[in-house]
Amino acid sequence: MRDLGAGFGHLLKGQRWVARHGRSYGFGLVPGLITLVLYVGVLVALALWGEDFVAWVTPFADDWSSPWLGLFRGFLTAVLFALALLLAVLTFTAVTLLVGQPFYEALSERVDRDVSPDGTAPESPLPLWRELWISGRDSLRILVRALLWGVLLFALGFIPVVGQTVVPVIGFFVTGFFLTEELASVALQRRGVELRERLALLRSRRMLVWGFGTPLGVSFLVPFVAVFLMPGAVAGATLLARELLGEEIRDGAGEPSEGGAAAPAVSPGPSPEH
């Protein structure tokens, strides 16, 4: 339970950090706004033509009598839209991070410099094109995992009672885990931590991860909230990454500071044993 509170604390600290650093916050809003426009277009199209799509994939029900035909297809349309919303939440972060890789790299470095006892931040030796390639590749791998979970939860949703109570709760925890992985990847990838190692780190502190990612995933269900929380979420995930790697955070960190000249890299601390 302590880790749950610590994870949520990192989320709040990240939001407070960007609130104190207005320029960094505005800088971090741009990728989310671009991605939001794309997602809204897709969801609007689904709302307009989702019923037609369901009718197209269920021709066997054309001869069903009323009201069963309407209830059946109405239910499937609602489930389809709910699944689309879940996938939107799961993938919004990945797409936004891919679009805004340079933005969030800079923001995460500023957080590291601000909270590091010696004012330094780890820097990736890789060129930008290589960083984008790795980020896109890893995001695709995470998306495949998220889709598999989405399909499984969708199928379990048909179980009476359990599908309407337990399954949605599990869905929020799954969403929280994958959201945290995507957000923490900005800081961890800069430190040379590969996807498999990142997943192992996150699994070793599941309660910490859920405390950070689950409330964030729930808040992302509210329209437009994701855009405004993304900069703070990246900042908070940087703090969480430092804890996962055992890196020190100086006392009183988080005072206003808009960065400065890039400092030399520091080596990450050892991963804590659990």
CSV table of C-alpha atoms in Angstrom, one decimal:
chain,number,residue,atom,x,y,z
A,1,MET,CA,0.0,0.0,0.0
A,2,ARG,CA,2.9,2.3,0.6
A,3,ASP,CA,4.1,2.0,-3.0
A,4,LEU,CA,0.5,2.8,-4.2
A,5,GLY,CA,0.7,6.1,-2.3
A,6,ALA,CA,4.3,6.7,-3.5
A,7,GLY,CA,3.2,6.2,-7.1
A,8,PHE,CA,0.3,8.6,-6.8
A,9,GLY,CA,2.7,11.1,-5.1
A,10,HIS,CA,5.0,11.0,-8.2
A,11,LEU,CA,2.0,11.8,-10.4
A,12,LEU,CA,1.1,14.8,-8.2
A,13,LYS,CA,4.7,16.0,-8.0
A,14,GLY,CA,5.0,15.9,-11.8
A,15,GLN,CA,1.9,18.0,-12.2
A,16,ARG,CA,3.3,20.5,-9.6
A,17,TRP,CA,6.6,20.6,-11.4
A,18,VAL,CA,5.1,21.7,-14.7
A,19,ALA,CA,2.8,24.1,-12.8
A,20,ARG,CA,5.9,25.9,-11.5
A,21,HIS,CA,7.6,25.8,-14.9
A,22,GLY,CA,5.2,27.5,-17.3
A,23,ARG,CA,7.4,27.5,-20.3
A,24,SER,CA,8.0,23.8,-20.0
A,25,TYR,CA,4.3,23.1,-19.6
A,26,GLY,CA,3.4,25.1,-22.7
A,27,PHE,CA,6.2,23.3,-24.6
A,28,GLY,CA,4.8,19.9,-23.6
A,29,LEU,CA,1.2,20.7,-24.6
A,30,VAL,CA,1.9,20.8,-28.3
A,31,PRO,CA,2.2,17.0,-29.1
A,32,GLY,CA,-0.9,16.2,-27.1
A,33,LEU,CA,-3.0,18.8,-29.0
A,34,ILE,CA,-1.8,17.3,-32.3
A,35,THR,CA,-2.7,13.8,-31.3
A,36,LEU,CA,-6.0,14.8,-29.8
A,37,VAL,CA,-7.2,16.2,-33.1
A,38,LEU,CA,-6.4,12.8,-34.8
A,39,TYR,CA,-8.1,10.7,-32.1
A,40,VAL,CA,-11.2,12.9,-32.0
A,41,GLY,CA,-11.6,12.5,-35.8
A,42,VAL,CA,-11.4,8.7,-35.5
A,43,LEU,CA,-13.9,8.5,-32.6
A,44,VAL,CA,-16.4,10.8,-34.3
A,45,ALA,CA,-16.2,8.6,-37.4
A,46,LEU,CA,-16.9,5.6,-35.2
A,47,ALA,CA,-19.8,7.3,-33.5
A,48,LEU,CA,-21.3,8.1,-36.9
A,49,TRP,CA,-20.7,4.9,-38.7
A,50,GLY,CA,-20.2,2.3,-35.9
A,51,GLU,CA,-23.8,1.0,-36.2
A,52,ASP,CA,-23.4,0.5,-39.9
A,53,PHE,CA,-20.1,-1.4,-39.3
A,54,VAL,CA,-21.8,-3.7,-36.7
A,55,ALA,CA,-24.7,-4.4,-39.2
A,56,TRP,CA,-22.1,-5.2,-41.9
A,57,VAL,CA,-20.3,-7.8,-39.7
A,58,THR,CA,-23.5,-9.4,-38.4
A,59,PRO,CA,-25.5,-10.3,-41.5
A,60,PHE,CA,-26.8,-13.4,-39.8
A,61,ALA,CA,-29.0,-11.2,-37.6
A,62,ASP,CA,-30.8,-9.5,-40.5
A,63,ASP,CA,-33.9,-11.7,-40.2
A,64,TRP,CA,-34.2,-11.4,-36.4
A,65,SER,CA,-37.4,-10.0,-35.1
A,66,SER,CA,-37.8,-6.8,-33.1
A,67,PRO,CA,-36.7,-5.9,-30.5
A,68,TRP,CA,-33.9,-8.5,-30.5
A,69,LEU,CA,-32.2,-7.2,-33.6
A,70,GLY,CA,-32.0,-3.7,-32.2
A,71,LEU,CA,-30.9,-4.8,-28.8
A,72,PHE,CA,-28.2,-7.1,-30.2
A,73,ARG,CA,-26.7,-4.6,-32.6
A,74,GLY,CA,-27.1,-1.8,-30.1
A,75,PHE,CA,-25.2,-3.7,-27.5
A,76,LEU,CA,-22.4,-4.6,-30.0
A,77,THR,CA,-22.1,-1.0,-31.1
A,78,ALA,CA,-21.8,0.2,-27.5
A,79,VAL,CA,-19.2,-2.5,-26.8
A,80,LEU,CA,-17.3,-1.5,-30.0
A,81,PHE,CA,-17.2,2.2,-28.9
A,82,ALA,CA,-16.2,1.2,-25.4
A,83,LEU,CA,-13.3,-0.9,-26.7
A,84,ALA,CA,-12.3,2.0,-29.0
A,85,LEU,CA,-12.2,4.3,-26.0
A,86,LEU,CA,-10.1,1.8,-24.1
A,87,LEU,CA,-7.6,1.4,-27.0
A,88,ALA,CA,-7.6,5.2,-27.3
A,89,VAL,CA,-6.5,5.5,-23.7
A,90,LEU,CA,-3.9,2.7,-24.1
A,91,THR,CA,-2.4,4.2,-27.3
A,92,PHE,CA,-2.9,7.9,-26.8
A,93,THR,CA,0.3,8.1,-24.7
A,94,ALA,CA,2.4,6.0,-27.2
A,95,VAL,CA,1.3,8.1,-30.2
A,96,THR,CA,1.7,11.4,-28.3
A,97,LEU,CA,5.2,10.4,-27.1
A,98,LEU,CA,6.1,9.4,-30.6
A,99,VAL,CA,4.9,12.7,-32.1
A,100,GLY,CA,6.5,14.7,-29.3
A,101,GLN,CA,9.7,12.8,-28.7
A,102,PRO,CA,12.0,15.9,-28.9
A,103,PHE,CA,9.5,17.9,-26.7
A,104,TYR,CA,9.3,15.3,-24.0
A,105,GLU,CA,13.0,14.4,-24.1
A,106,ALA,CA,13.8,18.0,-23.3
A,107,LEU,CA,11.2,18.2,-20.6
A,108,SER,CA,12.4,15.0,-18.9
A,109,GLU,CA,16.0,16.3,-19.0
A,110,ARG,CA,14.9,19.5,-17.3
A,111,VAL,CA,13.2,17.5,-14.6
A,112,ASP,CA,16.3,15.4,-14.1
A,113,ARG,CA,18.6,18.4,-13.8
A,114,ASP,CA,16.2,20.1,-11.4
A,115,VAL,CA,15.9,17.1,-9.0
A,116,SER,CA,19.4,15.7,-9.3
A,117,PRO,CA,21.6,16.5,-6.3
A,118,ASP,CA,24.5,17.6,-8.6
A,119,GLY,CA,22.2,19.3,-11.2
A,120,THR,CA,23.0,16.9,-14.0
A,121,ALA,CA,20.9,14.7,-16.3
A,122,PRO,CA,21.6,11.5,-18.2
A,123,GLU,CA,21.8,12.1,-21.9
A,124,SER,CA,21.4,9.6,-24.7
A,125,PRO,CA,24.4,9.3,-27.1
A,126,LEU,CA,22.1,8.3,-29.9
A,127,PRO,CA,21.0,10.6,-32.7
A,128,LEU,CA,17.4,11.8,-32.9
A,129,TRP,CA,16.5,9.5,-35.8
A,130,ARG,CA,17.7,6.5,-33.9
A,131,GLU,CA,15.8,7.6,-30.7
A,132,LEU,CA,12.6,7.9,-32.8
A,133,TRP,CA,13.1,4.5,-34.4
A,134,ILE,CA,13.6,2.8,-31.0
A,135,SER,CA,10.6,4.7,-29.5
A,136,GLY,CA,8.4,3.7,-32.4
A,137,ARG,CA,9.5,0.1,-32.4
A,138,ASP,CA,9.0,-0.3,-28.6
A,139,SER,CA,5.7,1.5,-28.7
A,140,LEU,CA,4.5,-1.0,-31.4
A,141,ARG,CA,5.5,-3.9,-29.1
A,142,ILE,CA,3.7,-2.4,-26.2
A,143,LEU,CA,0.6,-1.8,-28.4
A,144,VAL,CA,0.5,-5.4,-29.4
A,145,ARG,CA,0.6,-6.4,-25.7
A,146,ALA,CA,-2.1,-3.8,-25.0
A,147,LEU,CA,-4.3,-5.1,-27.8
A,148,LEU,CA,-4.0,-8.7,-26.6
A,149,TRP,CA,-5.2,-7.5,-23.2
A,150,GLY,CA,-7.9,-5.5,-24.8
A,151,VAL,CA,-9.2,-8.5,-26.7
A,152,LEU,CA,-9.1,-10.7,-23.6
A,153,LEU,CA,-11.0,-8.1,-21.5
A,154,PHE,CA,-13.5,-7.6,-24.2
A,155,ALA,CA,-14.2,-11.4,-24.3
A,156,LEU,CA,-14.4,-11.5,-20.4
A,157,GLY,CA,-16.9,-8.6,-20.5
A,158,PHE,CA,-19.6,-11.0,-21.7
A,159,ILE,CA,-19.5,-13.0,-18.4
A,160,PRO,CA,-22.6,-12.0,-16.4
A,161,VAL,CA,-21.9,-9.8,-13.3
A,162,VAL,CA,-18.1,-10.3,-13.4
A,163,GLY,CA,-17.9,-8.7,-16.9
A,164,GLN,CA,-19.6,-5.6,-15.6
A,165,THR,CA,-17.8,-5.3,-12.3
A,166,VAL,CA,-14.4,-7.1,-12.0
A,167,VAL,CA,-13.3,-6.8,-15.6
A,168,PRO,CA,-13.5,-3.0,-15.8
A,169,VAL,CA,-11.4,-2.7,-12.7
A,170,ILE,CA,-8.8,-5.1,-14.1
A,171,GLY,CA,-8.9,-3.0,-17.3
A,172,PHE,CA,-8.0,0.2,-15.4
A,173,PHE,CA,-5.0,-1.6,-13.8
A,174,VAL,CA,-3.8,-2.9,-17.1
A,175,THR,CA,-4.2,0.5,-18.6
A,176,GLY,CA,-2.3,2.1,-15.8
A,177,PHE,CA,0.6,-0.4,-16.2
A,178,PHE,CA,1.0,0.3,-19.9
A,179,LEU,CA,0.6,4.0,-19.5
A,180,THR,CA,3.4,4.1,-16.9
A,181,GLU,CA,5.7,2.1,-19.2
A,182,GLU,CA,5.2,4.5,-22.1
A,183,LEU,CA,5.7,7.5,-19.9
A,184,ALA,CA,8.7,6.2,-18.0
A,185,SER,CA,10.3,5.1,-21.3
A,186,VAL,CA,11.2,8.7,-22.0
A,187,ALA,CA,13.6,8.8,-19.0
A,188,LEU,CA,14.6,5.1,-19.1
A,189,GLN,CA,15.4,5.0,-22.8
A,190,ARG,CA,17.6,8.0,-22.3
A,191,ARG,CA,19.5,6.0,-19.8
A,192,GLY,CA,19.9,3.1,-22.2
A,193,VAL,CA,17.4,0.8,-20.4
A,194,GLU,CA,15.9,-1.6,-23.1
A,195,LEU,CA,12.2,-2.5,-23.3
A,196,ARG,CA,12.7,-5.9,-21.6
A,197,GLU,CA,14.6,-4.4,-18.7
A,198,ARG,CA,11.9,-1.6,-18.4
A,199,LEU,CA,9.1,-4.2,-18.2
A,200,ALA,CA,11.1,-6.1,-15.5
A,201,LEU,CA,11.6,-3.0,-13.5
A,202,LEU,CA,7.9,-2.1,-13.6
A,203,ARG,CA,6.8,-5.6,-12.7
A,204,SER,CA,9.1,-5.6,-9.7
A,205,ARG,CA,7.2,-2.5,-8.3
A,206,ARG,CA,3.7,-3.2,-9.6
A,207,MET,CA,2.0,-1.3,-6.7
A,208,LEU,CA,4.2,1.8,-7.4
A,209,VAL,CA,3.3,1.6,-11.1
A,210,TRP,CA,-0.4,1.1,-10.4
A,211,GLY,CA,-0.4,4.0,-8.0
A,212,PHE,CA,1.0,6.3,-10.7
A,213,GLY,CA,-0.7,4.9,-13.8
A,214,THR,CA,-4.2,3.8,-12.8
A,215,PRO,CA,-5.5,7.2,-11.6
A,216,LEU,CA,-3.9,8.7,-14.7
A,217,GLY,CA,-5.7,6.2,-16.9
A,218,VAL,CA,-9.0,7.0,-15.3
A,219,SER,CA,-8.5,10.7,-15.7
A,220,PHE,CA,-7.6,10.2,-19.4
A,221,LEU,CA,-11.2,8.9,-19.9
A,222,VAL,CA,-12.4,12.5,-19.4
A,223,PRO,CA,-12.3,14.3,-22.8
A,224,PHE,CA,-9.3,16.6,-23.3
A,225,VAL,CA,-7.9,15.9,-19.9
A,226,ALA,CA,-5.1,13.8,-21.3
A,227,VAL,CA,-3.7,16.7,-23.3
A,228,PHE,CA,-3.3,18.9,-20.3
A,229,LEU,CA,-2.0,16.2,-17.9
A,230,MET,CA,0.6,14.8,-20.4
A,231,PRO,CA,3.5,17.3,-19.6
A,232,GLY,CA,3.1,16.7,-15.8
A,233,ALA,CA,2.7,12.9,-16.4
A,234,VAL,CA,6.1,12.9,-18.2
A,235,ALA,CA,7.6,14.9,-15.4
A,236,GLY,CA,6.2,12.5,-12.8
A,237,ALA,CA,7.3,9.5,-14.7
A,238,THR,CA,10.8,10.8,-14.7
A,239,LEU,CA,10.7,11.0,-10.9
A,240,LEU,CA,9.3,7.5,-10.9
A,241,ALA,CA,12.1,6.2,-13.2
A,242,ARG,CA,14.7,7.7,-10.8
A,243,GLU,CA,13.1,5.7,-7.9
A,244,LEU,CA,13.0,2.5,-9.9
A,245,LEU,CA,16.7,2.9,-10.6
A,246,GLY,CA,17.6,3.9,-7.1
A,247,GLU,CA,18.7,7.4,-8.2
A,248,GLU,CA,18.7,10.1,-5.5
A,249,ILE,CA,16.3,13.0,-5.6
A,250,ARG,CA,17.6,16.1,-3.7
A,251,ASP,CA,15.7,17.6,-0.8
A,252,GLY,CA,13.6,20.5,-1.8
A,253,ALA,CA,13.6,19.6,-5.5
A,254,GLY,CA,11.0,21.2,-7.7
A,255,GLU,CA,11.7,24.9,-7.3
A,256,PRO,CA,11.2,27.1,-10.4
A,257,SER,CA,14.0,26.7,-12.8
A,258,GLU,CA,13.7,26.7,-16.6
A,259,GLY,CA,16.8,24.6,-17.1
A,260,GLY,CA,20.0,25.9,-18.5
A,261,ALA,CA,23.0,24.5,-20.3
A,262,ALA,CA,23.0,20.7,-20.6
A,263,ALA,CA,25.1,19.0,-18.0
A,264,PRO,CA,27.2,15.9,-18.3
A,265,ALA,CA,25.5,12.6,-17.9
A,266,VAL,CA,25.4,10.6,-14.8
A,267,SER,CA,25.2,6.8,-14.4
A,268,PRO,CA,22.0,5.4,-13.1
A,269,GLY,CA,22.0,3.8,-9.7
A,270,PRO,CA,21.4,0.1,-9.2
A,271,SER,CA,18.0,-1.3,-9.5
A,272,PRO,CA,16.5,-2.0,-6.0
A,273,GLU,CA,16.0,-5.6,-5.1
A,274,HIS,CA,12.4,-6.7,-4.2
